[in-house]
Tab-separated table of N, CA, C and O in Angstrom:
chain	number	residue	atom	x	y	z
A	388	MET	N	8.540	-29.736	-12.416
A	388	MET	CA	7.311	-29.844	-13.151
A	388	MET	C	7.221	-28.685	-14.133
A	388	MET	O	7.479	-27.561	-13.783
A	389	SER	N	6.832	-28.950	-15.351
A	389	SER	CA	6.620	-27.882	-16.318
A	389	SER	C	5.532	-28.310	-17.277
A	389	SER	O	5.127	-29.461	-17.301
A	390	GLY	N	5.055	-27.369	-18.068
A	390	GLY	CA	4.009	-27.665	-19.028
A	390	GLY	C	2.649	-27.751	-18.382
A	390	GLY	O	2.443	-27.321	-17.246
A	391	PRO	N	1.668	-28.319	-19.098
A	391	PRO	CA	0.286	-28.372	-18.601
A	391	PRO	C	0.134	-29.075	-17.258
A	391	PRO	O	-0.686	-28.677	-16.445
A	392	ALA	N	0.931	-30.097	-16.999
A	392	ALA	CA	0.804	-30.816	-15.722
A	392	ALA	C	1.115	-29.901	-14.541
A	392	ALA	O	0.493	-29.997	-13.486
A	393	ALA	N	2.064	-28.993	-14.728
A	393	ALA	CA	2.431	-28.078	-13.643
A	393	ALA	C	1.276	-27.156	-13.289
A	393	ALA	O	1.113	-26.762	-12.143
A	394	LEU	N	0.487	-26.804	-14.269
A	394	LEU	CA	-0.623	-25.888	-14.031
A	394	LEU	C	-1.759	-26.565	-13.273
A	394	LEU	O	-2.724	-25.921	-12.898
A	395	GLU	N	-1.641	-27.859	-13.024
A	395	GLU	CA	-2.673	-28.576	-12.285
A	395	GLU	C	-2.558	-28.369	-10.780
A	395	GLU	O	-3.407	-28.834	-10.033
A	396	ASP	N	-1.532	-27.678	-10.311
A	396	ASP	CA	-1.372	-27.400	-8.883
A	396	ASP	C	-2.299	-26.243	-8.522
A	396	ASP	O	-1.877	-25.120	-8.296
A	397	LEU	N	-3.581	-26.534	-8.476
A	397	LEU	CA	-4.596	-25.506	-8.248
A	397	LEU	C	-4.581	-24.973	-6.821
A	397	LEU	O	-5.157	-23.919	-6.552
A	398	ASP	N	-3.924	-25.673	-5.913
A	398	ASP	CA	-3.864	-25.239	-4.523
A	398	ASP	C	-2.734	-24.247	-4.255
A	398	ASP	O	-2.701	-23.625	-3.196
A	399	TRP	N	-1.818	-24.088	-5.201
A	399	TRP	CA	-0.663	-23.233	-4.943
A	399	TRP	C	-1.044	-21.806	-4.577
A	399	TRP	O	-0.529	-21.286	-3.575
A	400	PRO	N	-1.923	-21.127	-5.315
A	400	PRO	CA	-2.237	-19.742	-4.937
A	400	PRO	C	-2.784	-19.621	-3.513
A	400	PRO	O	-2.384	-18.725	-2.765
A	401	ALA	N	-3.667	-20.516	-3.123
A	401	ALA	CA	-4.230	-20.469	-1.768
A	401	ALA	C	-3.158	-20.765	-0.723
A	401	ALA	O	-3.093	-20.102	0.318
A	402	ASP	N	-2.298	-21.738	-1.009
A	402	ASP	CA	-1.224	-22.068	-0.070
A	402	ASP	C	-0.251	-20.897	0.074
A	402	ASP	O	0.187	-20.566	1.178
A	403	ALA	N	0.080	-20.256	-1.042
A	403	ALA	CA	0.996	-19.110	-1.003
A	403	ALA	C	0.354	-17.935	-0.262
A	403	ALA	O	1.014	-17.266	0.539
A	404	LEU	N	-0.914	-17.701	-0.500
A	404	LEU	CA	-1.608	-16.615	0.192
A	404	LEU	C	-1.695	-16.887	1.691
A	404	LEU	O	-1.504	-15.982	2.503
A	405	ASN	N	-1.921	-18.130	2.063
A	405	ASN	CA	-1.927	-18.495	3.488
A	405	ASN	C	-0.568	-18.239	4.117
A	405	ASN	O	-0.475	-17.751	5.247
A	406	TRP	N	0.510	-18.576	3.403
A	406	TRP	CA	1.857	-18.318	3.921
A	406	TRP	C	2.067	-16.817	4.098
A	406	TRP	O	2.572	-16.381	5.132
A	407	LEU	N	1.667	-16.036	3.082
A	407	LEU	CA	1.834	-14.582	3.170
A	407	LEU	C	1.084	-14.008	4.359
A	407	LEU	O	1.611	-13.169	5.092
A	408	GLU	N	-0.133	-14.460	4.561
A	408	GLU	CA	-0.930	-13.941	5.673
A	408	GLU	C	-0.287	-14.293	7.015
A	408	GLU	O	-0.174	-13.446	7.895
A	409	ALA	N	0.150	-15.532	7.154
A	409	ALA	CA	0.788	-15.949	8.410
A	409	ALA	C	2.089	-15.187	8.635
A	409	ALA	O	2.362	-14.713	9.742
A	410	TYR	N	2.894	-15.038	7.592
A	410	TYR	CA	4.167	-14.343	7.737
A	410	TYR	C	3.957	-12.858	8.010
A	410	TYR	O	4.723	-12.237	8.742
A	411	ALA	N	2.911	-12.299	7.421
A	411	ALA	CA	2.619	-10.874	7.637
A	411	ALA	C	2.413	-10.577	9.113
A	411	ALA	O	2.762	-9.500	9.590
A	412	TRP	N	1.864	-11.508	9.857
A	412	TRP	CA	1.625	-11.304	11.296
A	412	TRP	C	2.898	-11.381	12.123
A	412	TRP	O	2.917	-10.972	13.281
A	413	SER	N	3.986	-11.886	11.529
A	413	SER	CA	5.236	-12.040	12.279
A	413	SER	C	5.872	-10.705	12.642
A	413	SER	O	6.669	-10.632	13.563
A	414	GLY	N	5.552	-9.662	11.884
A	414	GLY	CA	6.191	-8.376	12.104
A	414	GLY	C	7.506	-8.239	11.355
A	414	GLY	O	8.122	-7.184	11.381
A	415	LEU	N	7.937	-9.304	10.679
A	415	LEU	CA	9.186	-9.265	9.918
A	415	LEU	C	8.927	-8.805	8.492
A	415	LEU	O	7.873	-9.096	7.925
A	416	ASP	N	9.881	-8.095	7.922
A	416	ASP	CA	9.791	-7.720	6.515
A	416	ASP	C	10.102	-8.953	5.678
A	416	ASP	O	10.838	-9.844	6.113
A	417	PHE	N	9.578	-8.999	4.457
A	417	PHE	CA	9.794	-10.166	3.607
A	417	PHE	C	9.692	-9.781	2.142
A	417	PHE	O	9.231	-8.694	1.796
A	418	THR	N	10.161	-10.701	1.295
A	418	THR	CA	10.153	-10.488	-0.153
A	418	THR	C	9.623	-11.748	-0.839
A	418	THR	O	9.381	-12.772	-0.197
A	419	ALA	N	9.516	-11.661	-2.144
A	419	ALA	CA	9.122	-12.824	-2.931
A	419	ALA	C	10.150	-13.948	-2.783
A	419	ALA	O	9.802	-15.130	-2.863
A	420	ASP	N	11.411	-13.596	-2.552
A	420	ASP	CA	12.431	-14.625	-2.324
A	420	ASP	C	12.071	-15.481	-1.115
A	420	ASP	O	12.250	-16.702	-1.126
A	421	ASP	N	11.549	-14.863	-0.064
A	421	ASP	CA	11.162	-15.611	1.138
A	421	ASP	C	10.018	-16.571	0.827
A	421	ASP	O	10.021	-17.713	1.291
A	422	LEU	N	9.065	-16.104	0.042
A	422	LEU	CA	7.962	-16.980	-0.356
A	422	LEU	C	8.480	-18.158	-1.172
A	422	LEU	O	8.115	-19.304	-0.911
A	423	ARG	N	9.360	-17.883	-2.115
A	423	ARG	CA	9.906	-18.952	-2.965
A	423	ARG	C	10.673	-19.987	-2.148
A	423	ARG	O	10.687	-21.166	-2.488
A	424	LYS	N	11.319	-19.570	-1.068
A	424	LYS	CA	12.071	-20.498	-0.215
A	424	LYS	C	11.151	-21.319	0.692
A	424	LYS	O	11.519	-22.390	1.147
A	425	SER	N	9.945	-20.793	0.967
A	425	SER	CA	9.077	-21.395	1.975
A	425	SER	C	7.921	-22.207	1.417
A	425	SER	O	7.361	-23.037	2.120
A	426	VAL	N	7.548	-21.953	0.187
A	426	VAL	CA	6.413	-22.635	-0.432
A	426	VAL	C	6.936	-23.343	-1.678
A	426	VAL	O	7.856	-22.837	-2.330
A	427	ARG	N	6.352	-24.472	-2.005
A	427	ARG	CA	6.796	-25.201	-3.197
A	427	ARG	C	6.763	-24.274	-4.417
A	427	ARG	O	6.055	-23.272	-4.414
A	428	PRO	N	7.498	-24.612	-5.460
A	428	PRO	CA	7.543	-23.733	-6.632
A	428	PRO	C	6.161	-23.480	-7.225
A	428	PRO	O	5.312	-24.376	-7.281
A	429	ALA	N	5.970	-22.258	-7.664
A	429	ALA	CA	4.706	-21.888	-8.308
A	429	ALA	C	4.588	-22.620	-9.644
A	429	ALA	O	5.596	-22.844	-10.322
A	430	PRO	N	3.375	-22.981	-10.035
A	430	PRO	CA	3.192	-23.636	-11.334
A	430	PRO	C	3.669	-22.771	-12.500
A	430	PRO	O	4.098	-23.279	-13.516
A	431	HIS	N	3.614	-21.462	-12.335
A	431	HIS	CA	4.097	-20.525	-13.348
A	431	HIS	C	4.733	-19.348	-12.614
A	431	HIS	O	4.192	-18.885	-11.604
A	432	GLY	N	5.846	-18.868	-13.107
A	432	GLY	CA	6.578	-17.798	-12.449
A	432	GLY	C	5.765	-16.541	-12.200
A	432	GLY	O	5.977	-15.840	-11.215
A	433	ASN	N	4.813	-16.229	-13.066
A	433	ASN	CA	4.005	-15.024	-12.898
A	433	ASN	C	3.032	-15.116	-11.735
A	433	ASN	O	2.473	-14.114	-11.312
A	434	MET	N	2.820	-16.303	-11.215
A	434	MET	CA	1.852	-16.476	-10.133
A	434	MET	C	2.332	-15.859	-8.821
A	434	MET	O	1.524	-15.473	-7.990
A	435	VAL	N	3.624	-15.761	-8.632
A	435	VAL	CA	4.165	-15.196	-7.388
A	435	VAL	C	3.717	-13.745	-7.241
A	435	VAL	O	3.172	-13.349	-6.210
A	436	GLY	N	3.917	-12.958	-8.269
A	436	GLY	CA	3.500	-11.557	-8.220
A	436	GLY	C	1.998	-11.411	-8.038
A	436	GLY	O	1.534	-10.518	-7.324
A	437	GLY	N	1.241	-12.304	-8.658
A	437	GLY	CA	-0.209	-12.256	-8.524
A	437	GLY	C	-0.677	-12.476	-7.100
A	437	GLY	O	-1.622	-11.827	-6.635
A	438	VAL	N	0.000	-13.366	-6.394
A	438	VAL	CA	-0.364	-13.631	-4.998
A	438	VAL	C	-0.040	-12.420	-4.124
A	438	VAL	O	-0.824	-12.053	-3.249
A	439	PHE	N	1.099	-11.782	-4.368
A	439	PHE	CA	1.437	-10.580	-3.604
A	439	PHE	C	0.422	-9.468	-3.867
A	439	PHE	O	0.007	-8.770	-2.943
A	440	GLN	N	0.020	-9.305	-5.122
A	440	GLN	CA	-0.964	-8.267	-5.428
A	440	GLN	C	-2.324	-8.584	-4.806
A	440	GLN	O	-3.019	-7.685	-4.329
A	441	ALA	N	-2.696	-9.863	-4.792
A	441	ALA	CA	-3.955	-10.249	-4.145
A	441	ALA	C	-3.902	-9.938	-2.650
A	441	ALA	O	-4.859	-9.394	-2.084
A	442	ALA	N	-2.771	-10.258	-2.000
A	442	ALA	CA	-2.622	-9.979	-0.569
A	442	ALA	C	-2.660	-8.483	-0.304
A	442	ALA	O	-3.234	-8.032	0.690
A	443	ARG	N	-2.093	-7.714	-1.200
A	443	ARG	CA	-2.124	-6.249	-1.050
A	443	ARG	C	-3.556	-5.737	-1.171
A	443	ARG	O	-4.004	-4.916	-0.367
A	444	LYS	N	-4.279	-6.207	-2.164
A	444	LYS	CA	-5.668	-5.776	-2.361
A	444	LYS	C	-6.559	-6.187	-1.197
A	444	LYS	O	-7.522	-5.498	-0.868
A	445	LEU	N	-6.231	-7.312	-0.562
A	445	LEU	CA	-6.988	-7.772	0.601
A	445	LEU	C	-6.614	-7.014	1.873
A	445	LEU	O	-7.209	-7.228	2.923
A	446	GLY	N	-5.610	-6.159	1.789
A	446	GLY	CA	-5.195	-5.380	2.953
A	446	GLY	C	-4.347	-6.154	3.939
A	446	GLY	O	-4.248	-5.775	5.104
A	447	ILE	N	-3.697	-7.210	3.480
A	447	ILE	CA	-2.870	-8.053	4.349
A	447	ILE	C	-1.444	-7.516	4.440
A	447	ILE	O	-0.820	-7.548	5.493
A	448	ILE	N	-0.921	-7.024	3.318
A	448	ILE	CA	0.468	-6.558	3.253
A	448	ILE	C	0.518	-5.187	2.597
A	448	ILE	O	-0.425	-4.759	1.929
A	449	ARG	N	1.675	-4.523	2.805
A	449	ARG	CA	1.913	-3.241	2.154
A	449	ARG	C	3.389	-3.166	1.772
A	449	ARG	O	4.253	-3.712	2.474
A	450	PRO	N	3.690	-2.510	0.659
A	450	PRO	CA	5.095	-2.377	0.259
A	450	PRO	C	5.789	-1.339	1.140
A	450	PRO	O	5.187	-0.324	1.499
A	451	ILE	N	7.039	-1.618	1.500
A	451	ILE	CA	7.772	-0.658	2.336
A	451	ILE	C	9.116	-0.251	1.737
A	451	ILE	O	9.796	0.599	2.301
A	452	GLY	N	9.511	-0.875	0.645
A	452	GLY	CA	10.782	-0.518	0.040
A	452	GLY	C	11.207	-1.516	-1.012
A	452	GLY	O	10.399	-2.311	-1.494
A	453	PHE	N	12.486	-1.472	-1.328
A	453	PHE	CA	13.057	-2.349	-2.345
A	453	PHE	C	14.388	-2.900	-1.863
A	453	PHE	O	15.052	-2.292	-1.017
A	454	THR	N	14.767	-4.029	-2.417
A	454	THR	CA	16.073	-4.629	-2.149
A	454	THR	C	16.481	-5.438	-3.367
A	454	THR	O	15.695	-5.597	-4.300
A	455	GLU	N	17.692	-5.965	-3.356
A	455	GLU	CA	18.139	-6.846	-4.429
A	455	GLU	C	17.752	-8.271	-4.099
A	455	GLU	O	17.883	-8.717	-2.956
A	456	SER	N	17.312	-8.991	-5.110
A	456	SER	CA	16.984	-10.398	-4.935
A	456	SER	C	18.254	-11.188	-4.654
A	456	SER	O	19.322	-10.889	-5.186
A	457	ASN	N	18.121	-12.209	-3.809
A	457	ASN	CA	19.266	-13.105	-3.576
A	457	ASN	C	19.057	-14.456	-4.242
A	457	ASN	O	19.800	-15.391	-3.999
A	458	THR	N	18.044	-14.551	-5.112
A	458	THR	CA	17.814	-15.765	-5.897
A	458	THR	C	18.705	-15.700	-7.136
A	458	THR	O	18.617	-14.736	-7.904
A	459	PRO	N	19.582	-16.690	-7.330
A	459	PRO	CA	20.533	-16.630	-8.446
A	459	PRO	C	19.882	-16.372	-9.810
A	459	PRO	O	20.408	-15.588	-10.605
A	460	SER	N	18.749	-16.982	-10.074
A	460	SER	CA	18.117	-16.804	-11.381
A	460	SER	C	17.611	-15.380	-11.597
A	460	SER	O	17.397	-14.947	-12.723
A	461	ARG	N	17.440	-14.621	-10.512
A	461	ARG	CA	16.979	-13.227	-10.621
A	461	ARG	C	18.150	-12.261	-10.822
A	461	ARG	O	17.938	-11.087	-11.070
A	462	LYS	N	19.374	-12.744	-10.666
A	462	LYS	CA	20.595	-11.977	-10.950
A	462	LYS	C	20.617	-10.611	-10.256
A	462	LYS	O	20.903	-9.587	-10.859
A	463	HIS	N	20.249	-10.615	-8.975
A	463	HIS	CA	20.289	-9.402	-8.151
A	463	HIS	C	19.352	-8.299	-8.638
A	463	HIS	O	19.589	-7.123	-8.385
A	464	SER	N	18.278	-8.689	-9.318
A	464	SER	CA	17.316	-7.673	-9.748
A	464	SER	C	16.603	-7.089	-8.531
A	464	SER	O	16.601	-7.654	-7.447
A	465	VAL	N	16.006	-5.941	-8.712
A	465	VAL	CA	15.326	-5.250	-7.623
A	465	VAL	C	13.943	-5.879	-7.393
A	465	VAL	O	13.207	-6.132	-8.342
A	466	ILE	N	13.638	-6.137	-6.124
A	466	ILE	CA	12.330	-6.674	-5.746
A	466	ILE	C	11.791	-5.860	-4.573
A	466	ILE	O	12.545	-5.221	-3.850
A	467	ARG	N	10.491	-5.905	-4.389
A	467	ARG	CA	9.857	-5.177	-3.286
A	467	ARG	C	10.100	-5.863	-1.952
A	467	ARG	O	10.214	-7.077	-1.873
A	468	VAL	N	10.116	-5.047	-0.926
A	468	VAL	CA	10.105	-5.525	0.451
A	468	VAL	C	8.706	-5.222	0.975
A	468	VAL	O	8.167	-4.133	0.747
A	469	TRP	N	8.116	-6.190	1.658
A	469	TRP	CA	6.742	-6.085	2.147
A	469	TRP	C	6.697	-6.221	3.663
A	469	TRP	O	7.589	-6.798	4.270
A	470	ARG	N	5.604	-5.721	4.227
A	470	ARG	CA	5.363	-5.861	5.672
A	470	ARG	C	3.860	-6.065	5.858
A	470	ARG	O	3.052	-5.520	5.109
A	471	GLY	N	3.510	-6.817	6.874
A	471	GLY	CA	2.103	-7.014	7.172
A	471	GLY	C	1.470	-5.719	7.650
A	471	GLY	O	2.100	-4.931	8.354
A	472	VAL	N	0.238	-5.492	7.262
A	472	VAL	CA	-0.467	-4.289	7.644
A	472	VAL	C	-0.743	-4.267	9.148
A	472	VAL	O	-0.621	-3.251	9.800
A	473	ASN	N	-1.102	-5.406	9.704
A	473	ASN	CA	-1.427	-5.502	11.139
A	473	ASN	C	-0.431	-6.376	11.881
A	473	ASN	O	-0.808	-7.099	12.792
A	474	GLU	N	0.841	-6.335	11.493
A	474	GLU	CA	1.834	-7.240	12.077
A	474	GLU	C	1.878	-7.134	13.584
A	474	GLU	O	1.879	-6.045	14.145
A	475	GLY	N	1.837	-8.274	14.224
A	475	GLY	CA	2.006	-8.353	15.665
A	475	GLY	C	0.855	-7.815	16.496
A	475	GLY	O	0.958	-7.746	17.711
A	476	VAL	N	-0.243	-7.441	15.871
A	476	VAL	CA	-1.375	-6.894	16.608
A	476	VAL	C	-2.167	-8.034	17.239
A	476	VAL	O	-2.442	-9.032	16.594
A	477	THR	N	-2.489	-7.904	18.499
A	477	THR	CA	-3.316	-8.913	19.164
A	477	THR	C	-4.635	-8.269	19.563
A	477	THR	O	-4.699	-7.083	19.862
A	478	SER	N	-5.676	-9.077	19.573
A	478	SER	CA	-6.973	-8.523	19.949
A	478	SER	C	-7.374	-8.929	21.347
A	478	SER	O	-6.787	-9.690	21.991
């Protein structure tokens, strides 16, 4: 999907944020590559970073380092590694 029709996927940001929140509780480190593999493609490439920043501002995730992307189109560029703020905590 591309062009204006692709931007009609208004549920993508919420779905991606839900995935991030659920994965953050796993205790596993993750990157944008993991999100791209687990959630349908974003309507626009810039939306991925926006969802990570929203999750960070909400206190769901925190950056812990960097790694090389394993997505071919990213050509091994550097991406952040994230971890959930309250990973594995039970109440």
